[in-house]
Coordinates of C-alpha atoms and ligand atoms in Angstrom, one line a residue:
M271 CA 48.9 -28.4 41.8
R272 CA 47.8 -26.1 38.7
K273 CA 47.8 -29.5 37.1
R274 CA 45.0 -30.4 39.7
N275 CA 43.1 -27.2 39.0
R276 CA 43.5 -28.0 35.5
Q277 CA 42.0 -31.7 36.2
D278 CA 39.8 -30.3 38.4
L279 CA 38.1 -28.0 35.6
N280 CA 37.7 -30.1 33.4
R281 CA 35.5 -32.1 35.0
F282 CA 34.0 -29.4 35.8
S283 CA 32.8 -28.0 33.0
K284 CA 32.4 -32.1 31.9
V285 CA 29.7 -32.1 34.8
A286 CA 28.0 -28.8 32.9
L287 CA 27.9 -29.7 30.6
F288 CA 26.2 -33.1 30.3
S289 CA 23.5 -30.8 33.2
L290 CA 22.9 -29.1 30.6
L291 CA 22.3 -31.6 28.3
V292 CA 19.9 -33.2 30.7
L293 CA 18.2 -30.2 31.6
L294 CA 17.1 -29.1 27.9
S295 CA 16.0 -33.1 26.8
I296 CA 13.5 -32.5 30.4
V297 CA 12.6 -28.7 28.6
V298 CA 11.9 -30.5 25.1
V299 CA 9.7 -33.4 26.7
V300 CA 7.8 -30.8 28.5
I301 CA 7.4 -28.7 25.6
V302 CA 6.2 -30.9 23.2
T303 CA 4.7 -32.8 26.0
A304 CA 2.3 -30.0 26.9
V305 CA 1.7 -29.2 23.2
F306 CA -0.1 -32.2 22.0
F307 CA -2.0 -32.5 25.3
R308 CA -3.2 -29.2 25.5
N309 CA -3.9 -29.1 21.3
P310 CA -4.1 -33.1 20.4
K311 CA -3.9 -33.6 16.2
M312 CA -3.8 -36.4 15.9
Y313 CA -7.2 -37.3 14.9
K314 CA -9.1 -41.3 14.6
D315 CA -11.8 -41.9 12.3
F316 CA -14.4 -44.9 13.3
E317 CA -17.3 -45.7 11.0
H318 CA -20.6 -47.7 11.8
F319 CA -24.2 -48.1 11.1
S320 CA -27.1 -47.4 12.7
L321 CA -29.6 -45.4 12.7
G322 CA -31.1 -46.4 9.1
T323 CA -27.2 -44.8 7.7
Y324 CA -23.2 -44.8 8.1
V325 CA -22.2 -42.9 11.2
H326 CA -18.4 -41.5 11.5
L327 CA -16.8 -40.1 14.1
K328 CA -14.1 -38.0 13.8
I329 CA -12.4 -37.4 17.3
A330 CA -8.6 -36.3 19.0
T331 CA -8.6 -36.9 21.5
K332 CA -5.8 -37.6 24.7
S333 CA -8.6 -40.8 26.4
N334 CA -8.9 -43.7 24.8
P335 CA -10.7 -42.7 21.1
D336 CA -11.3 -46.8 20.4
L337 CA -13.1 -46.4 23.7
I338 CA -15.2 -43.8 23.3
A339 CA -16.2 -45.2 19.6
K340 CA -17.6 -48.3 20.8
E341 CA -19.5 -46.1 23.6
I342 CA -20.9 -43.7 20.9
F343 CA -22.2 -46.7 18.5
A344 CA -23.5 -48.9 21.1
E345 CA -25.4 -46.3 22.8
M346 CA -27.0 -45.5 18.9
D347 CA -27.6 -48.2 18.7
R348 CA -29.2 -48.7 21.5
I349 CA -31.2 -45.4 20.5
T350 CA -32.4 -47.3 17.2
N351 CA -33.8 -50.4 18.8
K352 CA -35.8 -48.4 21.5
Y353 CA -36.9 -45.6 19.1
D354 CA -37.7 -47.8 16.2
P355 CA -41.7 -47.5 16.0
Y356 CA -42.7 -50.2 13.5
K357 CA -40.6 -52.9 15.9
K358 CA -42.4 -55.2 18.0
D359 CA -40.2 -54.7 21.7
S360 CA -39.6 -51.2 21.0
I361 CA -41.1 -48.8 23.2
L362 CA -42.8 -46.7 20.9
Y363 CA -44.8 -49.6 19.5
K364 CA -45.8 -50.5 23.5
L365 CA -47.1 -47.2 23.5
N366 CA -48.5 -46.8 19.7
H367 CA -50.4 -50.3 20.0
S368 CA -51.5 -49.2 23.7
D369 CA -55.2 -48.6 25.4
G370 CA -55.5 -45.7 27.8
W371 CA -52.2 -43.9 29.5
F372 CA -49.3 -45.9 29.5
E373 CA -45.8 -45.4 32.1
V374 CA -42.6 -44.5 30.2
D375 CA -39.4 -44.8 31.7
D376 CA -37.7 -40.8 32.0
E377 CA -36.0 -41.0 29.0
T378 CA -39.2 -41.5 27.0
F379 CA -40.9 -39.5 28.8
A380 CA -38.5 -36.6 27.8
L381 CA -38.0 -37.3 24.7
I382 CA -41.6 -37.4 23.3
E383 CA -42.2 -34.1 26.2
L384 CA -39.5 -32.3 23.7
A385 CA -40.7 -33.8 20.4
L386 CA -44.4 -31.7 21.5
R387 CA -42.3 -29.0 22.0
Y388 CA -41.0 -28.2 19.0
A389 CA -44.6 -29.6 17.0
K390 CA -46.1 -26.4 19.1
N391 CA -43.1 -24.0 18.3
T392 CA -43.3 -25.0 14.6
E393 CA -47.2 -24.7 14.5
G394 CA -47.3 -28.3 14.0
A395 CA -44.8 -28.7 10.6
F396 CA -42.5 -30.8 13.2
D397 CA -45.4 -32.9 13.8
P398 CA -44.0 -36.4 16.1
T399 CA -47.7 -38.1 15.7
L400 CA -47.6 -39.0 12.0
G401 CA -46.2 -42.6 12.5
R402 CA -50.1 -44.0 10.6
L403 CA -48.9 -41.6 8.2
I404 CA -46.0 -43.1 7.6
D405 CA -46.7 -46.7 7.3
L406 CA -48.3 -46.1 5.1
W407 CA -46.7 -44.8 2.7
G408 CA -44.3 -47.5 3.6
F409 CA -41.6 -45.3 4.9
S410 CA -41.5 -47.1 7.9
N411 CA -39.5 -49.9 6.6
F412 CA -38.0 -48.4 3.6
S413 CA -34.4 -49.8 3.7
E414 CA -35.8 -53.3 3.4
K415 CA -38.2 -52.8 0.6
L416 CA -35.8 -50.8 -1.4
S417 CA -33.9 -54.0 -1.2
N418 CA -36.6 -56.6 -1.9
N419 CA -37.3 -54.4 -4.8
T420 CA -41.2 -54.2 -3.4
D421 CA -43.1 -51.8 -5.2
F422 CA -44.1 -48.4 -3.5
Q423 CA -48.5 -48.2 -4.0
I424 CA -49.9 -44.4 -4.0
P425 CA -52.6 -44.6 -1.0
S426 CA -55.7 -43.7 -1.0
D427 CA -57.5 -40.5 -0.4
I428 CA -59.6 -42.9 1.8
E429 CA -56.6 -43.7 3.6
I430 CA -54.9 -40.8 4.1
K431 CA -58.2 -39.5 5.2
N432 CA -58.4 -41.7 7.6
A433 CA -54.9 -41.7 8.7
L434 CA -54.5 -38.0 9.3
I435 CA -57.9 -38.4 11.9
N436 CA -55.5 -40.4 13.7
S437 CA -53.1 -38.6 13.9
G438 CA -52.3 -35.0 15.5
Y439 CA -49.1 -34.1 18.2
E440 CA -52.7 -31.9 19.7
K441 CA -54.1 -35.6 20.7
V442 CA -51.4 -36.7 22.6
E443 CA -52.0 -36.3 27.1
L444 CA -49.2 -36.6 29.3
D445 CA -48.9 -37.0 33.5
Y446 CA -45.9 -35.3 34.6
N447 CA -46.6 -37.6 37.8
R448 CA -47.1 -40.4 36.9
K449 CA -44.1 -40.3 33.7
A450 CA -47.9 -41.6 31.8
I451 CA -48.7 -40.9 28.2
K452 CA -51.8 -41.5 25.5
T453 CA -51.7 -40.9 22.4
N454 CA -55.5 -41.0 22.2
G455 CA -55.7 -43.5 18.6
V456 CA -52.2 -41.4 16.8
W457 CA -48.6 -43.1 15.9
I458 CA -45.6 -41.5 17.9
D459 CA -42.7 -41.1 15.1
L460 CA -39.4 -39.7 15.6
G461 CA -37.6 -40.6 13.2
G462 CA -37.8 -36.4 13.0
L463 CA -35.4 -35.6 16.0
A464 CA -34.0 -39.4 16.3
K465 CA -30.8 -38.7 14.7
G466 CA -30.3 -35.5 16.5
Y467 CA -30.6 -37.2 19.8
A468 CA -28.4 -39.7 19.2
L469 CA -26.0 -37.1 18.4
E470 CA -25.9 -34.9 21.3
R471 CA -26.1 -38.5 22.9
A472 CA -22.2 -39.2 21.2
Y473 CA -21.6 -35.7 22.0
Q474 CA -22.4 -36.1 25.9
I475 CA -20.5 -39.1 25.6
A476 CA -17.5 -38.1 24.5
K477 CA -17.3 -34.9 26.1
A478 CA -17.8 -36.9 29.9
A479 CA -14.5 -38.7 28.7
D480 CA -12.5 -35.9 28.0
Q481 CA -13.8 -32.8 27.6
E482 CA -11.2 -31.2 26.1
C483 CA -11.4 -33.2 22.8
N484 CA -12.4 -31.9 19.0
G485 CA -13.4 -33.2 16.2
F486 CA -16.4 -34.2 15.0
V487 CA -19.8 -37.2 14.5
E488 CA -21.4 -37.3 11.7
A489 CA -25.0 -39.3 10.5
G490 CA -26.5 -39.4 7.4
G491 CA -25.2 -35.9 6.6
D492 CA -25.9 -34.4 10.2
I493 CA -22.9 -33.4 11.9
R494 CA -22.1 -33.1 16.0
I495 CA -19.2 -30.9 15.8
L496 CA -17.2 -31.8 19.6
G497 CA -14.8 -29.1 19.1
P498 CA -12.3 -26.9 16.5
K499 CA -10.9 -28.6 14.8
F500 CA -6.8 -29.0 16.4
G501 CA -8.7 -27.0 18.6
K502 CA -9.0 -23.6 17.2
D503 CA -9.6 -24.1 13.7
F504 CA -13.1 -23.9 11.7
W505 CA -14.4 -27.0 10.3
I506 CA -15.8 -26.3 6.7
I507 CA -18.8 -27.8 6.3
G508 CA -20.6 -28.2 2.5
I509 CA -24.4 -28.7 2.1
R510 CA -24.9 -30.8 -0.6
N511 CA -27.2 -29.5 -3.6
P512 CA -30.6 -31.5 -3.4
R513 CA -30.4 -32.1 -7.6
G514 CA -26.4 -33.2 -7.5
S515 CA -23.7 -34.2 -5.4
D516 CA -22.0 -31.5 -5.4
S517 CA -22.1 -28.6 -2.0
I518 CA -23.6 -25.7 -3.2
D519 CA -22.8 -23.8 0.1
Y520 CA -19.7 -24.1 2.5
I521 CA -20.2 -23.4 6.3
Y522 CA -17.7 -22.7 9.1
L523 CA -18.6 -24.4 12.9
K524 CA -16.1 -24.4 16.0
S525 CA -19.1 -26.1 18.2
G526 CA -23.2 -26.8 17.6
S527 CA -24.1 -28.5 15.4
V528 CA -25.9 -28.1 11.4
A529 CA -28.6 -30.6 10.2
T530 CA -30.3 -31.7 6.2
S531 CA -33.8 -32.6 5.7
G532 CA -34.2 -33.0 1.9
D533 CA -37.0 -34.6 -1.1
Y534 CA -33.6 -36.6 -1.9
E535 CA -33.2 -38.9 1.5
R536 CA -35.4 -41.2 1.3
Y537 CA -38.2 -41.1 -1.5
F538 CA -40.0 -43.4 -4.1
V539 CA -40.7 -42.2 -7.4
K540 CA -44.1 -43.5 -9.3
D541 CA -45.7 -42.3 -12.9
G542 CA -42.6 -39.4 -12.9
V543 CA -43.8 -37.9 -9.8
R544 CA -41.7 -38.3 -6.9
Y545 CA -43.1 -39.3 -3.2
H546 CA -41.3 -38.5 -0.2
H547 CA -40.7 -39.4 3.6
I548 CA -41.6 -36.3 5.6
I549 CA -45.1 -35.6 5.6
D550 CA -47.3 -32.7 5.9
P551 CA -49.4 -33.1 9.0
K552 CA -51.8 -31.0 6.9
T553 CA -52.7 -32.5 4.0
G554 CA -51.2 -36.6 5.0
Y555 CA -49.1 -36.4 1.5
P556 CA -45.5 -35.4 0.9
S557 CA -44.9 -32.1 1.7
N558 CA -43.4 -30.2 -1.1
G559 CA -42.8 -26.4 -0.1
A560 CA -39.0 -27.2 -0.8
I561 CA -36.7 -29.9 -1.9
S562 CA -34.2 -28.8 1.0
A563 CA -33.6 -27.2 4.3
T564 CA -30.3 -26.8 6.4
V565 CA -30.6 -25.5 10.3
I566 CA -28.0 -24.4 12.4
S567 CA -28.1 -25.0 15.9
N568 CA -26.1 -25.0 19.3
D569 CA -27.1 -28.5 20.0
A570 CA -28.6 -31.0 17.5
I571 CA -31.6 -32.5 18.6
S572 CA -32.4 -28.4 17.4
A573 CA -30.9 -28.6 14.6
D574 CA -32.8 -32.1 13.7
A575 CA -36.6 -31.0 14.3
F576 CA -35.9 -27.4 13.1
S577 CA -35.3 -28.6 9.7
T578 CA -37.7 -31.6 9.5
A579 CA -40.0 -28.2 10.0
A580 CA -38.6 -25.6 7.8
F581 CA -38.6 -28.6 5.2
V582 CA -42.2 -29.2 5.7
L583 CA -43.1 -25.3 6.0
G584 CA -41.4 -24.0 2.9
V585 CA -41.2 -21.2 0.8
K586 CA -44.9 -20.3 1.7
N587 CA -43.7 -20.2 5.5
W588 CA -40.6 -17.6 5.3
L589 CA -41.5 -14.6 7.2
F590 CA -42.3 -17.3 9.8
I591 CA -39.4 -19.4 9.2
R592 CA -37.2 -15.9 9.3
T593 CA -38.7 -14.5 12.1
V594 CA -39.4 -17.6 14.8
F595 CA -36.6 -19.6 13.7
P596 CA -33.2 -17.8 14.6
K597 CA -35.6 -17.1 17.8
N598 CA -34.9 -20.7 18.6
N599 CA -31.1 -20.5 18.1
S600 CA -31.5 -21.9 14.6
E601 CA -30.8 -20.9 11.4
V602 CA -32.2 -21.5 8.1
F603 CA -30.5 -22.4 4.6
L604 CA -34.6 -23.2 2.1
V605 CA -34.1 -24.5 -1.0
S606 CA -37.0 -23.8 -3.0
P607 CA -38.9 -26.1 -5.4
D608 CA -37.2 -24.5 -8.5
Q609 CA -34.3 -23.9 -6.6
E610 CA -34.0 -21.1 -5.5
I611 CA -32.4 -20.5 -2.1
Y612 CA -33.8 -18.6 0.9
K613 CA -30.6 -17.8 4.3
T614 CA -32.0 -16.5 7.5
H615 CA -29.8 -13.2 8.4
G616 CA -27.8 -15.1 11.2
F617 CA -27.3 -18.2 8.5
T618 CA -24.4 -16.0 6.6
N619 CA -22.5 -15.3 9.6
Y620 CA -21.9 -18.8 9.0
E621 CA -20.8 -18.4 5.5
K622 CA -17.3 -17.0 6.0
I623 CA -14.5 -17.2 8.7
Y624 CA -14.2 -14.3 10.6
Ligands
AMP1466 P1 -35.7 -35.8 8.7 O1 -35.0 -36.3 7.9 O2 -34.8 -36.1 10.4 O3 -36.2 -35.0 8.5 O4 -36.6 -37.4 9.5 C1 -37.5 -37.5 8.4 C2 -37.8 -38.0 9.5 O5 -39.3 -37.6 10.1 C3 -39.2 -39.3 8.1 O6 -38.7 -40.4 7.9 C4 -40.2 -39.7 9.6 O7 -40.3 -40.4 10.5 C5 -40.5 -38.3 10.4 N1 -41.0 -37.8 9.6 C6 -41.5 -37.4 8.5 N2 -42.6 -35.9 8.8 C7 -42.8 -35.8 9.4 C8 -42.5 -34.7 10.3 N3 -43.5 -33.3 9.6 N4 -42.1 -34.1 11.2 C9 -41.6 -34.7 12.2 N5 -40.7 -35.9 11.8 C10 -41.8 -36.5 10.3
MG1467 MG1 -34.6 -33.8 11.4

């Protein structure tokens, strides 16, 4: 009888131990899974040539990162082709070469309407109607010209004057009912915000696939944050020295976007003078009030448009930048031609971890 009891007890403790082990394993699996999915740490990197530059995507997601990357890069290619105003099959080429009212799709109407709003908010420093000037200066197919070793020519004063007459955002008329646009002779060029638009679309695509995803998308130095590093930390971003390959400052971001416009991105040198791709709408010549402008905004379109505008406004309009840009949720870091640095008050908040 006693022997039987001992056997029962033995069997009982074996079952108890086994159950405990099973329970422990389940707890461990549950914890590991919960931690992994709440805070994905596995980043995947993707690269693709689009928008005339290299685009990088760094993403951690519980969804399928390869599919997200594929969708994002296809969208960027679509935007590149649709909004290249110097390619005959693009919507902008057709619009720019139309007479009178021209009906466009919803996306194009919204984008042009937005670009004209940035023009108004920056007193015309950002001007999406400089297509004729950009073409005249040779920046419409810059990469091709570079690879063909084409000799860049400085346009004559008369040519610039004529292109200026057919530029200016105030000339564009919008018909909100018919979604129609009348350019009145100007050529629309959205190069100043196209990258931002594509980055914002990338953000929307990633978030639609997985609201919790994090990482960032970067195109030619402009960055759209998808979410904090490891779900909680800052991404540390260097601001490029416009006259070197090092960084002249660092900013810390968990969300939002940062964009830089510089005279070192697309330029040619003639008789010792640098001629670059950002045109001052007042003169028709490459603007000379700054050598680089970096803007932090909530979204990538604002960061892109305002960085181009800050670059054009330059140091002589610093008071305007300092008062108007932060009201549009945009903080500025400007480098003057003699390499002095100007920052809006709010910009300094991004220079340190707080
Ligand atoms: P970003 O590199 O964003 O400053 O954009 C520069 C591009 O915007 C140029 O390559 C042109 O396509 C276009 N662009 C040039 N000057 C201006 C301007 N004043 N306002 C808006 N877009 C411009
Ligand atoms: Mg820009």
